[in-house]
XYZ file of C-alpha atoms in Angstrom:
652
model
C 44.343 3.455 9.649
C 42.388 4.486 12.758
C 41.295 1.723 15.049
C 37.586 0.969 14.780
C 35.828 1.873 17.977
C 32.261 1.289 16.891
C 31.878 -1.203 19.699
C 32.427 -0.426 23.338
C 35.737 -1.962 24.384
C 37.206 -2.878 27.728
C 40.986 -2.750 27.782
C 42.041 -4.480 30.962
C 44.479 -2.381 32.912
C 43.868 -4.021 36.290
C 41.768 -6.826 37.770
C 38.083 -5.906 37.776
C 36.786 -4.419 40.986
C 40.151 -3.154 42.231
C 41.742 0.262 42.383
C 45.403 -0.151 41.400
C 47.870 1.908 43.362
C 49.130 4.835 41.288
C 52.786 4.940 40.413
C 54.603 7.843 42.132
C 55.749 10.437 41.631
C 52.550 12.049 40.405
C 50.928 15.311 41.370
C 47.488 13.671 41.434
C 48.463 11.284 44.244
C 46.837 11.429 47.652
C 49.032 12.933 50.367
C 47.905 10.408 52.995
C 50.633 8.279 54.521
C 50.749 4.813 52.919
C 51.234 3.268 56.356
C 48.269 5.013 57.923
C 45.825 2.159 57.645
C 48.428 -0.476 58.524
C 49.225 1.247 61.849
C 45.564 1.173 62.850
C 45.042 -2.408 61.736
C 47.995 -3.650 63.829
C 46.027 -2.882 66.977
C 43.528 -5.688 66.502
C 44.679 -8.005 63.707
C 47.190 -10.747 64.453
C 50.365 -11.435 62.543
C 48.605 -14.116 60.506
C 45.883 -11.697 59.500
C 43.258 -13.318 61.761
C 41.381 -11.731 64.625
C 42.954 -12.658 68.012
C 40.820 -14.816 70.318
C 38.868 -13.031 73.029
C 39.027 -14.805 76.384
C 36.681 -12.655 78.456
C 34.483 -9.609 78.276
C 37.330 -7.373 79.330
C 38.948 -8.038 76.000
C 35.838 -7.007 74.083
C 36.538 -3.969 71.891
C 35.049 -0.668 72.949
C 34.696 2.532 70.884
C 37.687 4.272 72.484
C 40.137 1.473 71.649
C 38.862 0.868 68.107
C 40.522 2.579 65.164
C 38.580 5.233 63.322
C 37.834 4.921 59.625
C 40.598 5.814 57.228
C 40.548 9.500 56.265
C 38.050 9.997 53.459
C 35.450 12.496 52.408
C 33.032 9.619 51.825
C 30.981 9.656 55.031
C 27.349 9.926 56.161
C 27.953 13.621 56.814
C 29.284 14.083 53.300
C 26.110 12.613 51.826
C 24.074 15.147 53.735
C 26.378 17.946 52.615
C 25.618 17.208 48.980
C 21.920 17.033 49.645
C 22.117 20.299 51.560
C 23.382 21.949 48.370
C 20.197 21.023 46.495
C 17.152 23.236 46.048
C 13.593 21.989 45.773
C 11.994 24.154 43.084
C 8.567 25.751 43.050
C 5.121 24.356 42.331
C 3.973 27.448 40.422
C 5.617 28.973 37.358
C 6.566 32.642 37.571
C 7.466 33.747 34.029
C 9.678 36.508 35.450
C 11.961 34.063 37.273
C 11.456 31.001 35.086
C 14.575 28.966 34.250
C 16.875 31.311 36.112
C 15.139 34.429 34.762
C 15.958 33.458 31.194
C 15.292 36.623 29.136
C 12.882 36.771 26.243
C 14.578 36.222 22.875
C 12.484 36.489 19.751
C 13.290 34.580 16.619
C 13.033 35.595 12.991
C 10.664 34.834 10.134
C 10.896 31.190 8.989
C 13.644 30.608 6.446
C 14.522 27.716 4.140
C 17.994 27.128 2.760
C 18.416 27.643 -0.961
C 21.790 26.415 -2.133
C 24.824 26.236 0.133
C 24.456 29.600 1.855
C 21.340 31.469 0.684
C 18.174 31.618 2.752
C 14.635 32.214 1.510
C 12.203 34.045 3.795
C 8.994 31.998 3.764
C 6.882 35.114 4.320
C 7.456 35.813 0.641
C 5.208 32.825 -0.043
C 2.200 34.951 0.917
C 2.452 37.468 -1.953
C 3.924 34.846 -4.276
C 1.122 32.430 -3.441
C -1.468 35.131 -4.004
C -0.046 35.903 -7.438
C 0.171 32.202 -8.299
C -3.437 31.711 -7.210
C -4.630 34.565 -9.427
C -2.708 33.166 -12.388
C -4.055 29.668 -11.684
C -7.641 30.942 -11.510
C -7.213 32.782 -14.810
C -5.652 29.723 -16.427
C -8.376 27.399 -15.106
C -11.118 29.693 -16.360
C -9.465 29.754 -19.770
C -9.108 25.983 -19.845
C -12.672 25.506 -18.653
C -13.925 27.127 -21.826
C -12.066 24.804 -24.190
C -14.028 21.880 -25.680
C -11.400 19.304 -24.679
C -11.499 20.295 -21.016
C -15.303 20.468 -21.068
C -15.429 16.898 -22.389
C -12.873 15.849 -19.777
C -14.959 17.320 -16.941
C -18.114 15.764 -18.367
C -16.430 12.348 -18.464
C -14.805 12.810 -15.035
C -17.234 14.979 -13.067
C -15.182 14.714 -9.883
C -16.786 12.029 -7.720
C -16.295 8.276 -8.067
C -19.513 6.880 -6.662
C -19.638 3.148 -5.911
C -22.849 1.171 -6.404
C -23.248 0.803 -2.633
C -22.774 4.524 -1.892
C -26.496 5.265 -1.587
C -27.015 2.370 0.821
C -24.137 3.563 3.026
C -24.919 7.286 2.816
C -24.420 9.591 5.775
C -21.916 9.983 8.565
C -22.346 7.886 11.724
C -22.545 9.639 15.091
C -19.248 8.091 16.223
C -17.482 9.733 13.278
C -18.772 13.158 14.285
C -17.791 12.630 17.929
C -14.305 11.524 16.975
C -14.027 14.418 14.539
C -14.546 16.826 17.451
C -12.214 14.946 19.794
C -9.533 14.897 17.099
C -9.892 18.666 16.646
C -9.789 19.322 20.392
C -6.636 17.251 20.948
C -4.910 18.678 17.886
C -4.911 22.223 19.266
C -2.789 21.095 22.230
C -0.581 18.867 20.083
C 0.148 21.640 17.593
C 0.692 24.377 20.170
C 3.010 22.248 22.311
C 4.771 20.958 19.189
C 5.561 24.499 18.094
C 6.811 25.202 21.626
C 9.142 22.198 21.418
C 10.460 23.358 18.038
C 11.220 26.792 19.507
C 13.665 25.216 21.977
C 15.969 24.316 19.093
C 14.520 26.316 16.206
C 16.548 24.603 13.486
C 15.998 21.498 11.374
C 18.573 19.254 9.678
C 18.511 16.328 7.272
C 21.705 14.699 8.611
C 22.037 13.202 12.074
C 24.499 15.958 12.963
C 23.344 19.379 14.144
C 26.124 21.461 12.669
C 25.539 25.237 12.647
C 25.105 26.490 9.121
C 23.972 23.078 7.849
C 20.342 23.405 8.903
C 17.755 23.470 6.094
C 15.091 25.355 8.069
C 15.365 27.863 10.896
C 13.438 30.535 12.750
C 16.521 31.855 14.509
C 19.556 33.901 13.521
C 22.814 32.148 12.586
C 24.699 30.641 15.513
C 27.130 33.268 16.835
C 30.866 32.648 17.116
C 30.651 32.779 20.924
C 32.487 29.633 22.191
C 30.197 29.545 25.229
C 26.996 29.680 23.183
C 24.642 26.944 24.377
C 21.573 25.280 22.951
C 19.517 26.861 25.722
C 20.664 30.329 24.621
C 19.618 29.400 21.082
C 15.993 28.852 22.114
C 13.425 31.527 21.276
C 10.261 32.944 22.838
C 6.751 32.488 21.488
C 3.561 34.466 22.139
C 1.683 33.120 25.142
C -1.330 31.909 23.152
C 0.717 30.365 20.329
C 3.122 28.078 22.156
C 2.075 25.940 25.090
C 2.845 27.049 27.759
C 4.214 29.976 25.778
C 7.323 30.984 27.744
C 10.896 30.510 26.641
C 12.636 27.192 27.329
C 9.530 25.533 28.779
C 10.122 22.321 26.863
C 9.558 20.117 29.926
C 5.940 21.212 30.284
C 5.457 21.378 26.505
C 6.536 17.749 26.178
C 4.016 16.590 28.790
C 1.265 18.317 26.821
C 2.574 16.985 23.529
C 3.255 13.376 24.516
C 0.230 13.128 26.795
C -2.279 14.401 24.254
C -0.487 12.364 21.574
C -1.362 9.269 23.589
C -5.036 10.233 23.683
C -4.969 11.234 20.004
C -3.479 7.885 18.996
C -6.025 6.050 21.128
C -8.796 8.014 19.441
C -7.278 7.142 16.067
C -7.082 3.452 16.948
C -10.762 3.416 17.880
C -11.498 5.253 14.631
C -9.607 2.627 12.588
C -11.489 -0.215 14.284
C -14.900 1.376 13.748
C -13.977 2.464 10.233
C -13.152 -1.035 9.005
C -15.892 -2.694 11.027
C -18.425 -0.706 8.989
C -18.788 0.194 5.299
C -17.627 3.726 6.189
C -14.068 2.876 5.089
C -15.178 3.119 1.442
C -15.636 6.871 1.912
C -11.913 7.306 2.735
C -10.120 4.628 0.717
C -9.887 4.962 -3.099
C -11.128 1.803 -4.823
C -10.637 2.864 -8.442
C -7.856 4.473 -10.485
C -10.509 6.880 -11.775
C -9.999 8.841 -8.587
C -6.910 10.553 -10.082
C -8.425 12.048 -13.271
C -11.496 12.967 -11.243
C -9.240 14.759 -8.745
C -7.703 16.772 -11.605
C -11.215 17.615 -12.776
C -12.190 18.816 -9.277
C -9.072 20.972 -9.062
C -9.864 22.658 -12.387
C -13.450 23.259 -11.286
C -12.380 24.779 -7.966
C -9.787 27.044 -9.570
C -12.199 28.179 -12.265
C -14.557 29.297 -9.456
C -17.332 27.213 -11.031
C -17.303 24.680 -8.240
C -18.362 21.050 -8.584
C -21.672 19.842 -7.244
C -21.069 18.540 -3.721
C -22.741 15.388 -2.453
C -20.667 14.622 0.615
C -23.594 12.837 2.238
C -23.143 10.002 -0.269
C -19.465 10.256 -1.319
C -16.597 12.743 -1.206
C -15.231 14.160 -4.425
C -11.931 12.658 -5.525
C -9.768 15.547 -4.347
C -11.319 15.310 -0.889
C -10.934 11.544 -0.935
C -7.198 11.727 -1.681
C -6.673 14.442 0.947
C -8.558 12.475 3.606
C -6.739 9.263 2.715
C -3.319 10.930 3.019
C -4.275 12.547 6.321
C -5.733 9.417 7.937
C -3.533 6.666 6.510
C -0.234 8.414 5.707
C 0.257 11.581 7.774
C -1.108 10.216 11.066
C 0.994 7.003 11.070
C 4.009 8.999 9.881
C 3.570 11.331 12.868
C 3.796 8.286 15.168
C 6.786 6.716 13.400
C 8.796 9.934 13.207
C 7.976 10.714 16.832
C 9.374 7.345 17.911
C 12.363 7.965 15.619
C 13.475 10.693 18.028
C 13.661 8.268 20.968
C 17.229 7.664 22.198
C 16.332 4.210 23.531
C 14.743 2.989 20.284
C 17.250 4.654 17.963
C 20.155 3.136 19.872
C 18.523 -0.298 19.887
C 17.169 -0.541 16.323
C 20.315 0.401 14.428
C 19.199 -0.479 10.896
C 16.123 1.701 11.145
C 18.078 4.485 12.824
C 20.611 4.563 9.987
C 17.796 5.601 7.636
C 15.499 7.414 10.038
C 18.021 9.343 12.113
C 16.775 11.671 14.831
C 17.218 14.739 12.627
C 15.540 13.137 9.616
C 12.702 12.049 11.904
C 12.465 15.543 13.389
C 12.354 17.177 9.955
C 9.712 14.743 8.684
C 7.734 15.272 11.891
C 7.748 18.994 11.120
C 6.616 18.307 7.538
C 3.699 16.304 8.927
C 2.811 19.327 11.076
C 2.851 21.541 7.979
C 0.556 19.079 6.176
C -1.929 19.085 9.050
C -1.932 22.893 9.206
C -2.521 23.206 5.452
C -5.210 20.529 5.575
C -7.009 22.275 8.450
C -6.956 25.667 6.700
C -8.190 24.322 3.355
C -10.700 21.940 4.957
C -12.297 24.648 7.117
C -12.340 27.088 4.186
C -14.184 24.639 1.944
C -16.627 23.636 4.698
C -17.577 27.291 5.127
C -17.754 28.134 1.421
C -19.431 25.072 -0.115
C -22.666 25.015 1.855
C -21.982 25.775 5.503
C -25.260 24.598 7.083
C -25.491 21.375 5.120
C -21.803 20.539 5.751
C -22.109 21.177 9.493
C -25.246 19.030 9.627
C -23.314 16.238 7.912
C -20.420 16.442 10.395
C -22.105 17.280 13.696
C -25.775 16.293 13.440
C -25.723 13.317 11.093
C -28.398 14.968 8.912
C -28.595 15.763 5.217
C -30.477 19.067 5.455
C -29.994 22.833 5.642
C -31.292 23.329 9.185
C -29.376 25.164 11.931
C -29.027 22.106 14.186
C -25.496 21.253 13.029
C -24.428 24.892 13.271
C -25.454 25.213 16.922
C -23.736 21.949 17.837
C -20.667 23.239 16.022
C -20.885 26.574 17.872
C -21.087 24.808 21.234
C -18.080 22.665 20.340
C -16.118 25.780 19.368
C -16.831 27.267 22.787
C -15.221 24.179 24.334
C -12.264 24.465 21.944
C -11.747 28.177 22.623
C -12.012 27.727 26.397
C -9.483 24.899 26.212
C -7.164 26.979 24.045
C -7.287 30.058 26.274
C -7.151 28.183 29.593
C -4.259 25.860 28.727
C -1.453 28.356 29.335
C -2.635 29.899 32.636
C -3.584 26.451 33.947
C -0.100 25.171 33.111
C 1.605 28.090 34.845
C -0.521 27.725 37.973
C -0.566 23.936 38.164
C 2.616 22.656 36.485
C 2.854 19.664 38.824
C -0.583 18.534 37.674
C 0.582 18.731 34.051
C 3.747 16.839 34.994
C 1.864 14.071 36.805
C -0.943 13.667 34.272
C 1.526 13.728 31.390
C 3.610 11.018 33.012
C 0.506 8.954 33.795
C -0.328 8.980 30.076
C 3.102 8.432 28.511
C 5.076 7.034 31.463
C 4.251 3.350 30.886
C 5.614 3.567 27.340
C 8.760 5.351 28.509
C 9.263 2.731 31.210
C 8.952 0.009 28.565
C 11.541 1.653 26.312
C 13.978 2.065 29.216
C 14.389 -1.704 29.400
C 15.787 -1.823 25.863
C 19.486 -2.448 26.479
C 21.364 -1.536 23.306
C 24.612 -3.077 22.199
C 27.348 -0.938 20.618
C 28.514 -0.999 17.037
C 26.364 1.485 15.130
C 28.994 4.169 14.514
C 32.677 4.454 13.679
C 35.111 7.353 13.894
C 34.117 8.567 10.439
C 30.645 9.274 11.861
C 31.841 11.727 14.530
C 29.983 15.028 14.448
C 32.002 18.074 13.368
C 30.149 20.144 15.977
C 28.811 19.065 19.359
C 26.634 21.665 21.045
C 27.382 22.923 24.532
C 24.499 23.022 26.953
C 23.654 23.449 30.603
C 24.601 25.988 33.229
C 28.382 26.325 33.269
C 29.939 25.823 36.733
C 31.319 29.078 38.125
C 31.925 28.253 41.783
C 35.266 28.902 43.463
C 35.509 25.157 44.070
C 35.324 24.369 40.374
C 37.583 27.235 39.356
C 40.278 26.014 41.739
C 40.013 22.465 40.412
C 40.126 23.622 36.802
C 43.116 25.908 37.333
C 44.943 23.050 39.089
C 44.274 20.734 36.143
C 41.999 18.739 38.492
C 44.942 17.434 40.542
C 42.814 17.782 43.694
C 39.654 16.365 42.123
C 38.027 13.440 43.915
C 34.989 11.498 42.780
C 33.040 10.463 45.858
C 30.985 7.264 45.468
C 28.940 6.279 48.504
C 25.465 5.629 49.802
C 24.067 2.102 49.941
C 27.332 0.426 48.973
C 29.673 -1.923 50.833
C 32.811 -0.141 49.664
C 32.486 3.668 49.477
C 35.469 5.221 47.715
C 37.098 8.476 46.704
C 38.757 8.295 43.289
C 41.146 10.826 41.833
C 41.683 11.014 38.084
C 44.723 8.762 38.209
C 42.741 6.033 39.946
C 39.820 6.522 37.571
C 42.077 6.215 34.540
C 43.703 3.127 36.041
C 40.376 1.314 36.167
C 39.365 -0.973 33.326
C 38.983 1.282 30.284
C 35.706 1.523 28.383
C 35.200 3.198 25.028
C 32.131 3.729 22.840
C 30.922 5.820 19.920
C 27.321 6.855 20.431
C 24.791 9.499 19.526
C 23.654 12.161 21.969
C 19.932 13.021 22.002
C 19.167 16.387 23.576
C 15.642 16.996 24.861
C 15.706 20.238 22.865
C 16.079 18.325 19.602
C 19.739 18.611 18.577
C 22.014 15.592 18.335
C 25.660 14.709 17.879
C 27.951 11.690 17.667
C 31.092 11.444 19.790
C 33.600 8.868 20.974
C 33.597 8.587 24.742
C 36.376 7.063 26.813
C 36.214 6.299 30.508
C 34.917 3.710 32.941
C 31.781 1.640 32.541
C 29.305 1.920 35.392
C 29.423 -1.867 35.687
C 33.087 -1.560 36.644
C 32.169 1.090 39.210
C 29.493 -1.161 40.690
C 31.916 -4.084 40.839
C 34.185 -1.803 42.839
C 31.735 -0.308 45.326
C 29.360 -3.307 45.588
C 25.842 -1.793 45.854
C 23.654 -3.218 48.595
C 20.359 -4.953 47.707
C 18.403 -1.940 48.951
C 20.012 0.336 46.339
C 17.519 0.872 43.511
C 18.584 4.277 42.174
C 21.886 5.999 41.458
C 22.156 9.773 41.930
C 24.834 11.813 40.144
C 25.829 15.180 41.624
C 27.464 17.953 39.601
C 30.058 20.563 40.464
C 27.809 23.019 38.637
C 24.656 24.733 39.787
C 21.365 24.777 37.949
C 19.902 28.082 36.712
C 17.818 28.467 39.894
C 20.856 27.796 42.117
C 21.531 24.605 43.983
C 23.781 21.948 42.471
C 22.596 19.989 39.463
C 21.806 16.323 39.989
C 19.900 13.472 38.369
C 18.747 9.983 39.369
C 18.919 6.837 37.211
C 17.513 3.340 37.812
C 20.258 1.034 39.007
C 19.471 -1.600 36.372
C 20.560 0.854 33.666
C 23.996 1.112 35.289
C 24.833 -2.372 33.988
C 23.848 -1.553 30.402
C 26.550 -1.834 27.762
C 26.419 1.876 26.980
C 26.349 3.399 30.475
C 29.648 4.891 31.585
C 31.522 7.705 33.279
C 33.450 9.495 30.536
C 36.649 11.463 31.046
C 37.646 11.554 27.361
C 35.773 12.812 24.311
C 36.976 12.063 20.789
C 40.340 10.890 22.084
C 41.035 13.935 24.268
C 40.218 14.824 27.883
C 36.799 16.383 28.292
C 36.682 20.105 27.668
C 35.188 22.585 30.110
C 32.035 22.982 28.015
C 31.454 19.249 27.702
C 31.752 18.378 31.372
C 35.405 18.229 32.500
C 36.621 16.323 34.330
C 33.876 13.652 34.302
C 30.397 13.187 32.867
C 27.766 10.479 32.614
C 26.720 8.655 29.468
C 23.485 6.627 29.662
C 22.422 6.202 26.061
C 18.846 5.139 26.736
C 18.119 8.594 28.170
C 17.934 12.146 26.856
C 20.798 14.592 27.218
C 19.696 16.500 30.317
C 20.132 13.283 32.319
C 23.781 12.940 31.220
C 25.132 14.868 34.223
C 28.313 16.844 33.508
C 31.075 18.021 35.868
C 30.333 15.088 38.199
C 31.660 15.286 41.761
C 29.677 12.574 43.465
C 27.683 9.380 42.932
C 25.271 8.119 45.560
C 23.412 4.798 45.606
C 19.992 5.214 47.228
C 16.794 3.270 47.830
C 14.717 5.973 46.172
C 15.161 9.537 44.993
C 12.033 10.868 46.720
C 13.996 12.252 49.675
C 16.573 14.010 47.528
C 16.104 17.578 46.355
C 12.500 18.217 45.416
C 11.823 14.486 45.281
C 11.103 14.264 41.544
C 14.316 12.569 40.440
C 16.552 15.397 39.259
C 17.211 19.109 39.073
C 15.241 19.715 35.879
C 12.469 17.529 37.215
C 12.307 19.652 40.390
C 12.629 23.062 38.748
C 11.446 22.751 35.139
C 9.040 19.809 35.444
C 10.915 17.331 33.265
C 10.375 13.608 33.766
C 12.717 11.237 35.590
C 12.021 8.729 32.801
C 12.807 10.277 29.423
C 13.547 7.540 26.909
C 11.415 9.302 24.247
């Protein structure tokens, strides 16, 4: 029976905070003479280990007669050498060179799985839907002529009108204003949401993201290429469909999506307050079971093309009422809940909820909510235009129950604003990506900062939960330095840990594996949307901090990679030092009971489970404790933050 490893475990191999001497012979051992440091120390330390007394100033030590530091690559110059390998990124997006000149890659028509291996092209729904609509219209017209259906429609005309409806007739001005603001924000939410989906254009119902097990995709099957990455799997979108509309621009898309989501939710909260503070809530909340037969009656009347008499100024018909109720009180809250369900910090903390609402279930439901909103918008706009355009626009925009052109011209002016916003969003984003980054963080950053303080405990998963497939991602290291280390089985690998610490160290793999062992089974959350569960073995960052003893000034920890980013310059990322003491923050050298593979970050990678995957630096060669990250690289907290405008806080 396999040992349960659902909880992170520490198997003591040596006293905490020490680096046990490796047992020779071993090819990983340092070649430095074991007596090197002792020879230097004998110059100024007495036989009892105490400093000898100094009788006069002539005995005071001077630089020439003091021993130099023990040989080590951990030095002030070494810190600068790592920083010199960083690049700063640009403040304007050039689509031709974006993300390392990632080429355009178009997807395929949307497909839904039917059975274990068959896929249905959703474009077939257009002709099929047209045929079904014709048949439904013919059937409704036939039913409309039968006496039973005529009596049914007479008894249930379509609108359930309460006694107080006439007294509360009309739409208040605040409802019209919020209607416009909701529409304006939705165009950015939908466009950026589609852009985010295109970065991993597959949906799953299980928490694993196994190729071939997706239920929806707009991309070809995953190729057999062992070096295929999630980034390669992303697709391009037309410039005025996605936002910003270039391939693998998920960092900017997320700022648009999360930032406008914040404003949209705030608008919705104000709407809820005003709705229930006034009698207007009765227009959107069914108060009688008669709404259901009346909704059937309305559907028959619409399909028969003999449409019901509209009196939206007083009350919506039952089909409208149900649609509005679902949109306002079901779809909108579900969008919020499923969005939060994709947060690594919350999913790792609230285990019982995460077991039901896994990231992939949440992502699929989030997509279904998008489909609902799109269908609602299409049908809603169609009926507004075809059931009395001028009167309907006066109801919504002018607060009048008349057929004048006032509402139309207000609507036309609002559409100019919407169109300008739609068209300008992409070029503005490409020219001013830092503005989008800063404004987006100003809107969503406080929430992300709050979630980052949720320290999760282990225990959610066991070995039976391990994912059968764990996606590769990132820019593979191809430097001569890494190739030499890999070919030598990392015998010459050294992890340099320095900066604002009392005890900077170089650790080879033998020393790392001799430290107190830490093991955990956790779920990986990629910013692109895929996920996977793995068992990680290595050293907790708390053990590392006990060893190097960070100074009080150290507030951030920077991890440097052996690999470059797509725009050249080594990959790096900064993490708040408080997260280094979390239960689930570690340096992993094993994955699923075996040493890390090349594609998953050999020989060492970071795991910080409150953050998204791009912050889990792979192929680590150095760790630096710093006061702040602003003087490192481009100053935004990481490679993707500098070059692709991600956020240094990404707990959602």
